[in-house]
Coordinates of C-alpha atoms in Angstrom, one line a residue:
X1 CA 31.2 98.7 51.3
X2 CA 31.6 97.6 47.7
X3 CA 34.6 95.2 47.8
X4 CA 35.1 92.1 45.7
X5 CA 37.3 89.2 46.8
X6 CA 38.5 86.3 44.6
X7 CA 38.7 83.0 46.5
X8 CA 40.5 80.3 44.5
X9 CA 39.5 76.7 45.2
X10 CA 36.2 77.7 46.7
X11 CA 34.0 74.7 45.9
X12 CA 34.7 72.9 49.2
X13 CA 36.7 72.9 52.5
X14 CA 38.5 76.0 53.6
X15 CA 37.9 77.9 50.3
X16 CA 34.1 77.3 50.6
X17 CA 34.0 78.4 54.3
X18 CA 36.1 81.4 53.5
X19 CA 33.9 82.6 50.7
X20 CA 30.8 82.3 52.8
X21 CA 32.5 83.9 55.9
X22 CA 33.7 86.9 53.8
X23 CA 30.2 87.2 52.2
X24 CA 28.6 87.3 55.7
X25 CA 31.0 90.2 56.5
X26 CA 30.0 92.3 53.5
X27 CA 32.2 91.3 50.7
X28 CA 31.1 90.3 47.2
X29 CA 32.7 87.0 46.1
X30 CA 34.3 85.7 42.9
X31 CA 34.2 81.9 43.3
X32 CA 36.7 79.7 41.5
X33 CA 36.9 76.0 40.6
X34 CA 38.8 73.9 38.2
X35 CA 36.5 71.0 37.7
X36 CA 33.7 70.8 40.3
X37 CA 31.3 73.4 38.9
X38 CA 28.2 71.8 40.6
X39 CA 29.6 72.1 44.1
X40 CA 30.7 75.7 43.3
X41 CA 27.2 76.6 42.2
X42 CA 25.9 75.3 45.6
X43 CA 28.3 77.7 47.3
X44 CA 27.1 80.5 45.0
X45 CA 23.5 79.9 46.2
X46 CA 24.6 80.1 49.8
X47 CA 26.2 83.5 49.1
X48 CA 23.3 84.9 47.1
X49 CA 21.0 84.1 50.1
X50 CA 23.2 86.5 52.1
X51 CA 22.4 89.3 49.6
X52 CA 26.0 89.5 48.2
X53 CA 27.0 89.6 44.6
X54 CA 28.8 86.5 43.4
X55 CA 30.0 84.9 40.1
X56 CA 32.1 81.8 39.2
X57 CA 35.3 81.6 37.3
X58 CA 36.6 78.2 36.0
X59 CA 40.3 77.7 35.3
X60 CA 43.3 75.5 36.2
X61 CA 45.6 77.6 38.4
X62 CA 48.6 75.5 37.1
X63 CA 47.8 76.7 33.6
X64 CA 49.5 80.1 33.4
X65 CA 48.0 81.3 30.1
X66 CA 44.5 80.1 30.9
X67 CA 44.6 81.7 34.4
X68 CA 45.8 85.0 33.1
X69 CA 43.3 85.2 30.3
X70 CA 40.3 84.3 32.5
X71 CA 41.3 86.8 35.3
X72 CA 42.1 89.7 33.0
X73 CA 38.8 89.3 31.1
X74 CA 36.9 89.2 34.4
X75 CA 38.5 92.4 35.9
X76 CA 38.1 94.1 32.5
X77 CA 34.4 93.4 32.6
X78 CA 33.7 93.8 36.3
X79 CA 36.5 95.9 37.9
X80 CA 39.6 95.2 40.0
X81 CA 39.4 92.9 43.0
X82 CA 39.8 94.4 46.4
X83 CA 41.3 91.1 47.6
X84 CA 42.5 87.7 46.7
X85 CA 42.6 84.5 48.8
X86 CA 45.1 82.1 47.2
X87 CA 43.7 78.8 48.5
X88 CA 43.6 76.3 45.6
X89 CA 46.0 73.5 46.3
X90 CA 46.5 69.7 46.1
X91 CA 48.5 67.0 47.8
X92 CA 50.2 63.9 46.3
X93 CA 51.9 62.2 49.3
X94 CA 54.7 59.7 49.0
X95 CA 58.0 59.1 50.8
X96 CA 60.8 60.9 48.9
X97 CA 62.6 57.8 47.6
X98 CA 59.3 56.6 46.1
X99 CA 58.1 60.0 44.9
X100 CA 57.3 60.1 41.1
X101 CA 58.3 63.1 39.0
X102 CA 54.6 63.7 38.3
X103 CA 53.8 63.8 42.0
X104 CA 56.4 66.5 42.5
X105 CA 55.5 68.5 39.5
X106 CA 51.8 68.6 39.9
X107 CA 52.0 69.7 43.5
X108 CA 54.6 72.5 42.8
X109 CA 52.7 73.6 39.7
X110 CA 49.4 73.8 41.4
X111 CA 50.4 75.1 44.9
X112 CA 53.4 77.3 44.2
X113 CA 53.2 78.2 40.6
X114 CA 49.4 78.7 41.1
X115 CA 50.3 81.5 43.6
X116 CA 52.3 83.2 40.8
X117 CA 49.8 82.4 38.0
X118 CA 46.9 83.8 40.0
X119 CA 48.5 87.0 41.4
X120 CA 50.8 88.0 38.5
X121 CA 47.9 89.3 36.3
X122 CA 46.2 90.9 39.3
X123 CA 48.9 92.7 41.2
X124 CA 49.5 95.7 38.9
X125 CA 45.7 96.5 38.7
X126 CA 45.6 96.3 42.5
X127 CA 48.7 98.5 42.8
X128 CA 47.1 101.1 40.5
X129 CA 44.0 100.9 42.7
X130 CA 46.2 101.7 45.7
X131 CA 44.4 99.3 48.1
X132 CA 43.8 95.7 48.7
X133 CA 44.3 92.5 50.7
X134 CA 46.0 89.3 49.7
X135 CA 46.0 86.1 51.9
X136 CA 47.7 82.9 50.8
X137 CA 47.2 79.5 52.4
X138 CA 50.4 77.9 53.6
X139 CA 50.4 75.0 56.0
X140 CA 52.0 73.6 59.2
X141 CA 53.9 71.4 56.6
X142 CA 55.4 74.6 55.1
X143 CA 56.6 75.7 58.6
X144 CA 57.7 72.4 60.1
X145 CA 57.9 69.9 57.2
X146 CA 56.1 66.6 57.2
X147 CA 57.2 63.1 56.4
X148 CA 55.8 61.9 53.1
X149 CA 55.0 65.5 52.0
X150 CA 58.3 66.9 50.7
X151 CA 56.6 68.2 47.6
X152 CA 53.7 69.7 49.6
X153 CA 56.0 71.1 52.3
X154 CA 58.3 72.7 49.6
X155 CA 55.3 74.3 47.9
X156 CA 53.9 75.7 51.1
X157 CA 57.2 76.9 52.4
X158 CA 57.7 78.7 49.1
X159 CA 54.5 80.5 49.5
X160 CA 55.6 81.9 52.8
X161 CA 58.8 83.3 51.2
X162 CA 56.8 84.7 48.3
X163 CA 54.3 86.4 50.7
X164 CA 57.0 88.0 52.8
X165 CA 58.8 89.4 49.7
X166 CA 55.6 90.6 48.0
X167 CA 54.4 92.3 51.1
X168 CA 57.5 94.5 51.1
X169 CA 57.0 95.5 47.4
X170 CA 53.3 96.6 47.8
X171 CA 53.1 97.9 51.3
X172 CA 53.4 101.5 50.3
X173 CA 50.4 101.0 48.0
X174 CA 48.2 100.1 51.0
X175 CA 48.1 96.4 50.0
X176 CA 48.7 93.9 52.8
X177 CA 50.0 90.4 52.0
X178 CA 49.8 87.6 54.6
X179 CA 49.8 83.9 55.1
X180 CA 47.5 81.7 57.1
X181 CA 49.0 78.3 57.9
X182 CA 46.5 75.7 59.0
X183 CA 47.4 72.6 60.9
X184 CA 45.2 69.4 60.7
X185 CA 41.8 70.6 59.5
X186 CA 38.7 68.6 58.9
X187 CA 38.6 68.2 55.1
X188 CA 38.7 65.7 52.3
X189 CA 42.5 65.9 52.5
X190 CA 42.5 64.7 56.1
X191 CA 39.6 62.2 56.0
X192 CA 41.9 59.2 55.6
X193 CA 44.5 60.3 58.3
X194 CA 44.9 58.0 61.4
X195 CA 43.7 60.7 63.7
X196 CA 44.2 58.7 66.9
X197 CA 47.9 58.8 66.2
X198 CA 48.0 62.3 64.8
X199 CA 46.1 63.9 67.8
X200 CA 49.1 63.1 70.0
X201 CA 51.0 65.9 68.2
X202 CA 48.1 68.4 68.6
X203 CA 48.0 70.0 72.1
X204 CA 44.2 70.7 71.7
X205 CA 43.6 67.0 70.8
X206 CA 41.3 67.7 68.0
X207 CA 41.2 68.7 64.4
X208 CA 40.4 72.3 63.5
X209 CA 37.5 73.2 61.3
X210 CA 37.4 75.1 58.0
X211 CA 35.4 77.8 59.7
X212 CA 38.2 78.4 62.2
X213 CA 40.6 79.0 59.4
X214 CA 38.1 81.2 57.5
X215 CA 37.8 83.3 60.6
X216 CA 41.5 84.1 60.6
X217 CA 41.4 85.0 56.9
X218 CA 38.4 87.2 57.5
X219 CA 40.3 89.0 60.3
X220 CA 43.1 89.8 57.8
X221 CA 40.5 91.4 55.5
X222 CA 39.1 93.5 58.3
X223 CA 39.9 97.1 59.1
X224 CA 41.4 96.0 62.4
X225 CA 44.2 94.2 60.4
X226 CA 45.2 97.2 58.3
X227 CA 48.7 97.3 59.8
X228 CA 49.5 93.6 59.6
X229 CA 51.5 92.5 56.5
X230 CA 54.2 89.9 55.7
X231 CA 53.0 87.7 58.6
X232 CA 52.2 84.0 59.0
X233 CA 49.2 83.3 61.2
X234 CA 49.1 79.6 62.3
X235 CA 45.7 78.0 63.0
X236 CA 46.8 74.6 64.3
X237 CA 45.7 73.9 67.9
X238 CA 49.1 74.6 69.3
X239 CA 51.2 72.4 67.0
X240 CA 54.8 73.5 66.6

């Protein structure tokens, strides 16, 4: 198998685990970061040990022109990606009456516009290649909403709608497009959460791990998932 997958936001957390998990299952990986090059290089070393090809791209997914230029240059030099994991995202939590314009804009621009900015330059080459897999990270917040996260919930709900629509446009070209919606996952984003309170909403009474999310993403890249598209797979310990 000679298939290359771009994983955005792959310096840490779910992105890092996904990149390593896919590499273990035979994919070459294009890593991505905005600022944290050192951590991304550490992920690169972990993948190279597995015998897979890997390289790093650095760009800000909220910057449309920069993202397009970097991605088009890379596929011109190295070929079309087989798949993309749209993972890069941020939070800026605040109750809605106190939310600043900047907090709304930067979350929407990174999470939702980042989906468009990343995939828009890549989708036509993938269509012309007549095969591929796209997985975008949504969230339990995008499915159910969450207090203090109206910006984040809006961005992640928007991704679900975009995935469902895009899946219909490219299905006949043998490209699947799906969402994975994590619940409360051990990460930098959840390190300050009052878990003793939050766990009451989780039937399994524990946080998930980035590896458990990566496993679901890996499944959607497998041959076994070739007839699954336009779906949202929740990895949330039973939250609803």
